Short mmCIF file of C-alpha atoms and ligand atoms in Angstrom, two decimals:
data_model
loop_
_atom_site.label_atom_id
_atom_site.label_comp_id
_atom_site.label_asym_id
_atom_site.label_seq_id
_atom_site.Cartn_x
_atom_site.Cartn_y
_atom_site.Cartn_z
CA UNK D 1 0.00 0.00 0.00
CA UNK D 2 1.13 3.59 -0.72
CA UNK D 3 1.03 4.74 2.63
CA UNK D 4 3.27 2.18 4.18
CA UNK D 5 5.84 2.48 1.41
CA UNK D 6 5.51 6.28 2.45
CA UNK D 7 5.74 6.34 5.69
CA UNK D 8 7.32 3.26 6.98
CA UNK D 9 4.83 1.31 9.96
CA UNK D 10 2.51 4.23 10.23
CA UNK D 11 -0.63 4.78 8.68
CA UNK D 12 -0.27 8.61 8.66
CA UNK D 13 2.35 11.28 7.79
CA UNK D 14 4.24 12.02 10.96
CA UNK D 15 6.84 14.25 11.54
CA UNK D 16 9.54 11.77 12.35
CA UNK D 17 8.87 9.75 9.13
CA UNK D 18 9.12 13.01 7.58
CA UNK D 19 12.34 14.24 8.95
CA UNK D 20 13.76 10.96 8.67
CA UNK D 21 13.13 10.79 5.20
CA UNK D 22 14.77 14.33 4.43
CA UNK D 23 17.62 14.42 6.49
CA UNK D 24 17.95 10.72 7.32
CA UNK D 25 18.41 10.95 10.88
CA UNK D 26 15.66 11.50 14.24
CA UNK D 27 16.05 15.13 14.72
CA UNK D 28 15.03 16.34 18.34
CA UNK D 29 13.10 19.31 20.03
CA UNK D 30 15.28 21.79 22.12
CA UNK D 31 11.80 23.80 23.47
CA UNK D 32 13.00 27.59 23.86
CA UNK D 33 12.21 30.02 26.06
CA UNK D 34 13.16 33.77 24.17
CA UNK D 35 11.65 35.75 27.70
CA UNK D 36 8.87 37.34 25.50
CA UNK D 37 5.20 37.49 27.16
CA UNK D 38 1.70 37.44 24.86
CA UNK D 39 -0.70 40.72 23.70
CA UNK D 40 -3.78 38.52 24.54
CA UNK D 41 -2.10 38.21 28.69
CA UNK D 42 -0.60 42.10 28.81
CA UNK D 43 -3.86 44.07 27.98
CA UNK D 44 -3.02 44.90 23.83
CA UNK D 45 -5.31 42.07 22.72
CA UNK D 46 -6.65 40.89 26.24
CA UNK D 47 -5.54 40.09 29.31
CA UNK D 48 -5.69 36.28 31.48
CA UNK D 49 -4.78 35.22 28.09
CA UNK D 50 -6.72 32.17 26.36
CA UNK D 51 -8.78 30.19 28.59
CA UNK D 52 -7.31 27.49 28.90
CA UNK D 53 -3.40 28.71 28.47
CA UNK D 54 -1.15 27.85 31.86
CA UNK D 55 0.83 30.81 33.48
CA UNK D 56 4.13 29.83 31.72
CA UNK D 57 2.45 30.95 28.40
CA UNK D 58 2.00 27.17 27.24
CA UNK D 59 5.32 26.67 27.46
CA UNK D 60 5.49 23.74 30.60
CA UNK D 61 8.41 22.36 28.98
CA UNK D 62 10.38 25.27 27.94
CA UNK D 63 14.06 26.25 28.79
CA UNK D 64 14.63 28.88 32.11
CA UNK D 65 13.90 32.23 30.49
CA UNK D 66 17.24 33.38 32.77
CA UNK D 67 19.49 31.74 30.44
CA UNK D 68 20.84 32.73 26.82
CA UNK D 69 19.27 30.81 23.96
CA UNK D 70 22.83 29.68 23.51
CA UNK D 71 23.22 28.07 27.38
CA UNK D 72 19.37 26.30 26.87
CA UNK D 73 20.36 24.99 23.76
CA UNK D 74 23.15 23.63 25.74
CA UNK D 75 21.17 22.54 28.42
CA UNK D 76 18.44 20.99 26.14
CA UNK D 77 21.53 18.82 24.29
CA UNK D 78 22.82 17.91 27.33
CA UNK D 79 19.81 15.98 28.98
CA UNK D 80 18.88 14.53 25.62
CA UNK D 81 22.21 13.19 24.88
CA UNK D 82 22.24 11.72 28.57
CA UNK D 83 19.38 9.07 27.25
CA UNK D 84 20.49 8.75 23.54
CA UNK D 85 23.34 9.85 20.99
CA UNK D 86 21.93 12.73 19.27
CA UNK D 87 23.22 15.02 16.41
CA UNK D 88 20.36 17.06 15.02
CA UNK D 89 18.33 19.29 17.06
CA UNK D 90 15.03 21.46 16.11
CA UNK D 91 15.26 24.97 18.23
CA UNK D 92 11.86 25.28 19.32
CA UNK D 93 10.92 28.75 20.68
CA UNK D 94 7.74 27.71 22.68
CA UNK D 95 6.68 29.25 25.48
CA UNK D 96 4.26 32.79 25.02
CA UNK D 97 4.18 34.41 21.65
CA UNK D 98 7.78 34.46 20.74
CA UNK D 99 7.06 37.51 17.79
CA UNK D 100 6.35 39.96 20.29
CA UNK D 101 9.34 41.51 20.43
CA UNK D 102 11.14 44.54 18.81
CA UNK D 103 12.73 43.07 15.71
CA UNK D 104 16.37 43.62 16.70
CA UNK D 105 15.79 41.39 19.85
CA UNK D 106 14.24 38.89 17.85
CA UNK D 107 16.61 38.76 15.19
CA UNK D 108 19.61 38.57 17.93
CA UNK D 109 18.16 35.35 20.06
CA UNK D 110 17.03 33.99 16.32
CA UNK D 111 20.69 34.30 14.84
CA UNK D 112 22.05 32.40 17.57
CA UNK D 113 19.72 29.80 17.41
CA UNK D 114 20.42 29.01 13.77
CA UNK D 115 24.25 29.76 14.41
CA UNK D 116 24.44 26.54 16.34
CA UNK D 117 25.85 24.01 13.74
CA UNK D 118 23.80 21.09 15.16
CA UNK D 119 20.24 23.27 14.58
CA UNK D 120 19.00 22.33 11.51
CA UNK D 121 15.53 23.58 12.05
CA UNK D 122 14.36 27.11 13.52
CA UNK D 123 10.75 26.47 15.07
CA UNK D 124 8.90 29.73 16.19
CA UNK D 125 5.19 29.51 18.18
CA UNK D 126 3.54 32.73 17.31
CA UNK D 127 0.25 34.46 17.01
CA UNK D 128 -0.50 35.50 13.62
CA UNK D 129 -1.30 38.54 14.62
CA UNK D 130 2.16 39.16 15.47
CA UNK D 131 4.06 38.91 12.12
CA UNK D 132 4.29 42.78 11.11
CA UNK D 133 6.37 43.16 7.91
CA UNK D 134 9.97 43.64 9.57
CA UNK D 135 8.79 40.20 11.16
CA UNK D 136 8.23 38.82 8.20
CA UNK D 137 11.19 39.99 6.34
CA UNK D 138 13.29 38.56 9.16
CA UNK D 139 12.10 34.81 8.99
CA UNK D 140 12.35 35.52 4.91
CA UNK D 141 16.35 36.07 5.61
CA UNK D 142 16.73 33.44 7.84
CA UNK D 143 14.81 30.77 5.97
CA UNK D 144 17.84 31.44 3.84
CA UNK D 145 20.30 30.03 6.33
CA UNK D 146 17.68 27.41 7.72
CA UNK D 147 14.15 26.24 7.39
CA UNK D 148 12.11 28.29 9.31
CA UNK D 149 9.22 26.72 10.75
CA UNK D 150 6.51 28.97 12.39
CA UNK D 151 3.96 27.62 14.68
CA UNK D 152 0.32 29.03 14.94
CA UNK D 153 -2.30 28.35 17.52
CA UNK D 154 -5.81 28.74 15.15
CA UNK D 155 -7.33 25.76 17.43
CA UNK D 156 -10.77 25.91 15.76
CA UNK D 157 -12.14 27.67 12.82
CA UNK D 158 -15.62 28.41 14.52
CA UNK D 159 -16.06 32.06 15.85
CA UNK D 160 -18.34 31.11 18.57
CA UNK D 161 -15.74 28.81 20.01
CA UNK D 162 -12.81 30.84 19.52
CA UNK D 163 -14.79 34.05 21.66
CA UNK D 164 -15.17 31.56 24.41
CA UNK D 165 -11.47 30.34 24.63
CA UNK D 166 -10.77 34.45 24.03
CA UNK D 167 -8.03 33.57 21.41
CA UNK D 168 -8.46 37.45 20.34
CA UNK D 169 -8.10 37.05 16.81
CA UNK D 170 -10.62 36.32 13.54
CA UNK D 171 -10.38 33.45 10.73
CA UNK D 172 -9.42 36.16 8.21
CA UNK D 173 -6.45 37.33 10.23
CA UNK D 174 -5.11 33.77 10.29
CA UNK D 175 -5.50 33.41 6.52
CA UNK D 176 -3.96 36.54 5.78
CA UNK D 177 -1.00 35.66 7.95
CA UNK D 178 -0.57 31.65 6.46
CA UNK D 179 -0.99 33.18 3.01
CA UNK D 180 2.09 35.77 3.74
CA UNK D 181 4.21 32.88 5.29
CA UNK D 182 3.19 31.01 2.06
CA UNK D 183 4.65 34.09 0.01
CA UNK D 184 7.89 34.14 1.63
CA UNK D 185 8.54 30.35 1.73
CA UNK D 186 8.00 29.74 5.47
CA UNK D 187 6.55 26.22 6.42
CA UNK D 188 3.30 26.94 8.84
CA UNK D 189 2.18 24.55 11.47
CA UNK D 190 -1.36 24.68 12.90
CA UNK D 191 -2.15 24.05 16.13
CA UNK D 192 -6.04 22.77 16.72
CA UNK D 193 -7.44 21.74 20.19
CA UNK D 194 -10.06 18.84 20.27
CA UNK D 195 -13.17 18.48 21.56
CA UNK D 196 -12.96 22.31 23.15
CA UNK D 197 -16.50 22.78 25.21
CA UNK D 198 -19.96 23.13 22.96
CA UNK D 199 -18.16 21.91 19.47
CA UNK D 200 -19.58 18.90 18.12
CA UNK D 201 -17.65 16.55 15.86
CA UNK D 202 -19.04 17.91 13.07
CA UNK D 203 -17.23 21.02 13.85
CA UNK D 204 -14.22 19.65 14.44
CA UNK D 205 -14.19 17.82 10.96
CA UNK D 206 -15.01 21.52 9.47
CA UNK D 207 -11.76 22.46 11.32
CA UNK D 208 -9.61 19.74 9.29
CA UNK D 209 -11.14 20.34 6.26
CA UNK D 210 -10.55 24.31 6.45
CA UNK D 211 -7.27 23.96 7.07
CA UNK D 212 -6.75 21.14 3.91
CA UNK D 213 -7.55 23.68 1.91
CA UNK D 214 -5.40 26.71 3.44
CA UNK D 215 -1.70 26.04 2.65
CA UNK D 216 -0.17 24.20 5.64
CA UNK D 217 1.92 22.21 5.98
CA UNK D 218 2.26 20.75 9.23
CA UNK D 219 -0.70 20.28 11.81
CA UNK D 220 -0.62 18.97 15.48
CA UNK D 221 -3.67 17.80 17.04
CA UNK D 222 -4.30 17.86 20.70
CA UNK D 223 -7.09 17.03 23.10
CA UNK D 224 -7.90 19.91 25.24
CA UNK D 225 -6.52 19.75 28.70
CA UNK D 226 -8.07 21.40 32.07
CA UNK D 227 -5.06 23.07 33.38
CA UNK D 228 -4.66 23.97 37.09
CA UNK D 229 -4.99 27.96 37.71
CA UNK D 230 -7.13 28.59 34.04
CA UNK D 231 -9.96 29.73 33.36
CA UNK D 232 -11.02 26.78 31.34
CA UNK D 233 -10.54 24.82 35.02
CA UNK D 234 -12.25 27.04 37.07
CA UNK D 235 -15.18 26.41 34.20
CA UNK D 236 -14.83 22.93 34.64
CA UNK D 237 -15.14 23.05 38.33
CA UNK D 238 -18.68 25.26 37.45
CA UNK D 239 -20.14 23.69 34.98
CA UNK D 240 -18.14 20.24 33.94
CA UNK D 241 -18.12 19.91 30.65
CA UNK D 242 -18.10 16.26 28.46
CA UNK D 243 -14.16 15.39 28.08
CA UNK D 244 -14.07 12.42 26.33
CA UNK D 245 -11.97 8.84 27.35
CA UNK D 246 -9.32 7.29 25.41
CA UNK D 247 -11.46 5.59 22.81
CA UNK D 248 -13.39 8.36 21.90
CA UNK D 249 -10.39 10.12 21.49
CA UNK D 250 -9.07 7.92 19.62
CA UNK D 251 -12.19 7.24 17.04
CA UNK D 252 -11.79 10.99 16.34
CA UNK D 253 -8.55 11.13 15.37
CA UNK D 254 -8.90 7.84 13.23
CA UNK D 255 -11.99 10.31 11.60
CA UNK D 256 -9.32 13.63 11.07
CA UNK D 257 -6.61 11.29 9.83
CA UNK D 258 -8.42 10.04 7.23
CA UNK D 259 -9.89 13.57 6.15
CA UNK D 260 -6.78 15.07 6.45
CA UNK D 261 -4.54 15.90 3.44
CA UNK D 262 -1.31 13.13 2.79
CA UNK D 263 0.78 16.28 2.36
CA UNK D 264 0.34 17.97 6.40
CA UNK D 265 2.65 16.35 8.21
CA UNK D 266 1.10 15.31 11.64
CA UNK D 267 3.25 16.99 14.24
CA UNK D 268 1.33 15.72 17.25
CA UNK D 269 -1.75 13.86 17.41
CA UNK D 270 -2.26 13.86 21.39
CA UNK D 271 -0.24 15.72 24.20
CA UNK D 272 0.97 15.12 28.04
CA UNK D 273 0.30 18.33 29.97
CA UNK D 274 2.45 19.33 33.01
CA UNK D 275 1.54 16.53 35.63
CA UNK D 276 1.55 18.89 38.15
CA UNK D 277 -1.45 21.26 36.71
CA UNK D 278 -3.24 18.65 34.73
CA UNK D 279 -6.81 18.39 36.07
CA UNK D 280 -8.25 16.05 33.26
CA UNK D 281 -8.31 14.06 31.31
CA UNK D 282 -5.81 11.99 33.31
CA UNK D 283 -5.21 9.15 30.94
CA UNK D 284 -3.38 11.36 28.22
CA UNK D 285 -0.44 11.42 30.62
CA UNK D 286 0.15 7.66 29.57
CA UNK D 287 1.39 8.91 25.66
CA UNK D 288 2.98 5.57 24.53
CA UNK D 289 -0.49 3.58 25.52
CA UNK D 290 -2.44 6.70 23.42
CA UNK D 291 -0.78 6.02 20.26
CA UNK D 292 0.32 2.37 20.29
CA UNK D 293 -4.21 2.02 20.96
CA UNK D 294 -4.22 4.23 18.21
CA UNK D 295 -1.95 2.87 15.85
CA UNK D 296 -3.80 -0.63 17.06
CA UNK D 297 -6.96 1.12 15.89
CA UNK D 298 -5.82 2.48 12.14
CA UNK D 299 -4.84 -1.05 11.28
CA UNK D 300 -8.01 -2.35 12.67
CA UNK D 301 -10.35 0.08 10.70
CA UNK D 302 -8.06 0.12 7.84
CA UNK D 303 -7.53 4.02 7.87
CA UNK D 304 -5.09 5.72 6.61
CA UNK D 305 -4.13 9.71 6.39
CA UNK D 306 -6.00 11.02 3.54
CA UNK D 307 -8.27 7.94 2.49
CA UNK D 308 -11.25 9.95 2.57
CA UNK D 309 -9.31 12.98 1.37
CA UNK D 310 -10.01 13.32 -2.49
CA UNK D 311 -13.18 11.02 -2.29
S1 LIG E 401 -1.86 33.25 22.42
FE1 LIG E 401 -0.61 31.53 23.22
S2 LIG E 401 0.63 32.39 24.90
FE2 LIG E 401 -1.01 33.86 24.42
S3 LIG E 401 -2.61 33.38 25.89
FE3 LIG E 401 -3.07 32.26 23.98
S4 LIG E 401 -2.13 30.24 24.21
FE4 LIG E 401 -1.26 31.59 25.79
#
């Protein structure tokens, strides 16, 4: 079958298949902390942020803002090559919105990112309404020296639902800002939250199929998570609202995977939030039971990525 000649044991077109394939080697995540905070926490665009967004800017796993980019990417090669030998890092600048910056700043913690011979990837999470024009010319000159990857958090396409999680932006200003990154050459990668409170599956299937047909290239795919300290938890505690169990979960993502275009590259398909602020659901913590059930299940159902894509 075309898929597994594609990509290997999986039924779907994830990012290490992908990587592998281009550079021939498992390339890791450094996550990045650049010390920048977010317009929709410091009053521009609102302030507590999105609902259900932790305090460190969902960026759990990022480096200590104290040190240099150059002393976490240090750190971050250190404790991976204490498990594994490792020669091929992605610098992931994670935690906040890590555009909103003056462009001088941005440019210096950038530049040593992608000065570091062992980065062969420059990953930035953004909003996209933070990539002004000097922005954009920036990433432009460094894709140059390495592929520039930036990371946007859309999570649905549905207006209603994006008021409630107060993402502070509209559809249009995420199309506008995919189709610039298009212009320039930058690779985009969409972030979109699962079963978020009041969106039916249909919905959610609306949210795939928008983004097939908006110039990504990468997606990951996450189940929402009740975070300690958020407003999506202190909802929760109010009025619980349906979060579904690990074969639910998993029947949905079997439904996007097959919907989803065999050109996105699947980044993540479910997530482990910081153990010590996860309030539900409590079985995503268990990652390598997630997708080994949900591998189990493709095979089972016979799905692949994209088999309902141009049907
Ligand atoms: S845009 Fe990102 S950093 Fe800002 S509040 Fe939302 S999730 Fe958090």
């Amino acid at each position: 079958m075309d898929h597994v000649r594609r990509w290997g044991e999986k039924r779907y077109h994830s990012l290490d298949s992908d990587l592998r394939s281009k550079y021939g080697e498992k390339i890791y995540k450094i996550t990045l902390n650049g010390g920048m905070t977010c317009p929709n926490r410091d009053g521009t665009v609102g302030r507590g942020g999105c609902i259900f967004c932790s305090a460190n800017g969902s960026g759990d796993f990022a480096g200590p803002a104290g040190l240099s980019v150059r002393e976490q990417l240090e750190k971050g090669k250190k404790e991976l090559l204490a498990k594994r030998p490792v020669r091929s890092y992605i610098a992931y600048f994670q935690a906040f919105t890590n555009t909103y910056a003056p462009v001088e700043y941005l440019e210096k913690i950038f530049t040593e990112a992608v000065s570091d011979p062992d980065v062969k990837i420059l990953s930035i999470a953004t909003r996209p309404d933070c990539l002004g024009r000097d922005v954009l010319a920036l990433l432009e000159r460094l894709n140059r020296i390495k592929p520039v990857w930036v990371e946007l958090g859309l999570q649905t396409i549905h207006e209603e639902t994006s008021r409630y999680i107060r993402r502070g932006y509209s559809l249009d200003v995420f199309d506008t800002a995919v189709n610039e990154l298009r212009r320039i050459g930058i690779q985009t990668i969409v972030h979109v939250i699962l079963f978020l409170p009041g969106e039916t599956e249909d919905q959610m299937l609306k949210t795939i199929d928008y983004l097939n047909r908006s110039g990504i290239q990468g997606i990951k795919l996450q189940l929402l998570h009740v975070l300690r300290g958020t407003g999506l938890a202190s909802d929760y505690e109010n009025h619980p609202f349906h979060i579904p169990d690990m074969e639910e979960y998993i029947r949905l993502l079997g439904k996007c995977i097959a919907r989803l275009d065999p050109d996105i590259v699947i980044h993540r398909l479910t997530g482990d939030g910081p153990k010590d602020l996860l309030i539900a659901p409590l079985w995503t913590g268990a990652k390598r039971t997630v997708l080994n059930r949900l591998n189990q299940y493709l095979k089972e159902n016979d799905i692949w990525q994209g088999k309902e894509f141009y049907g």
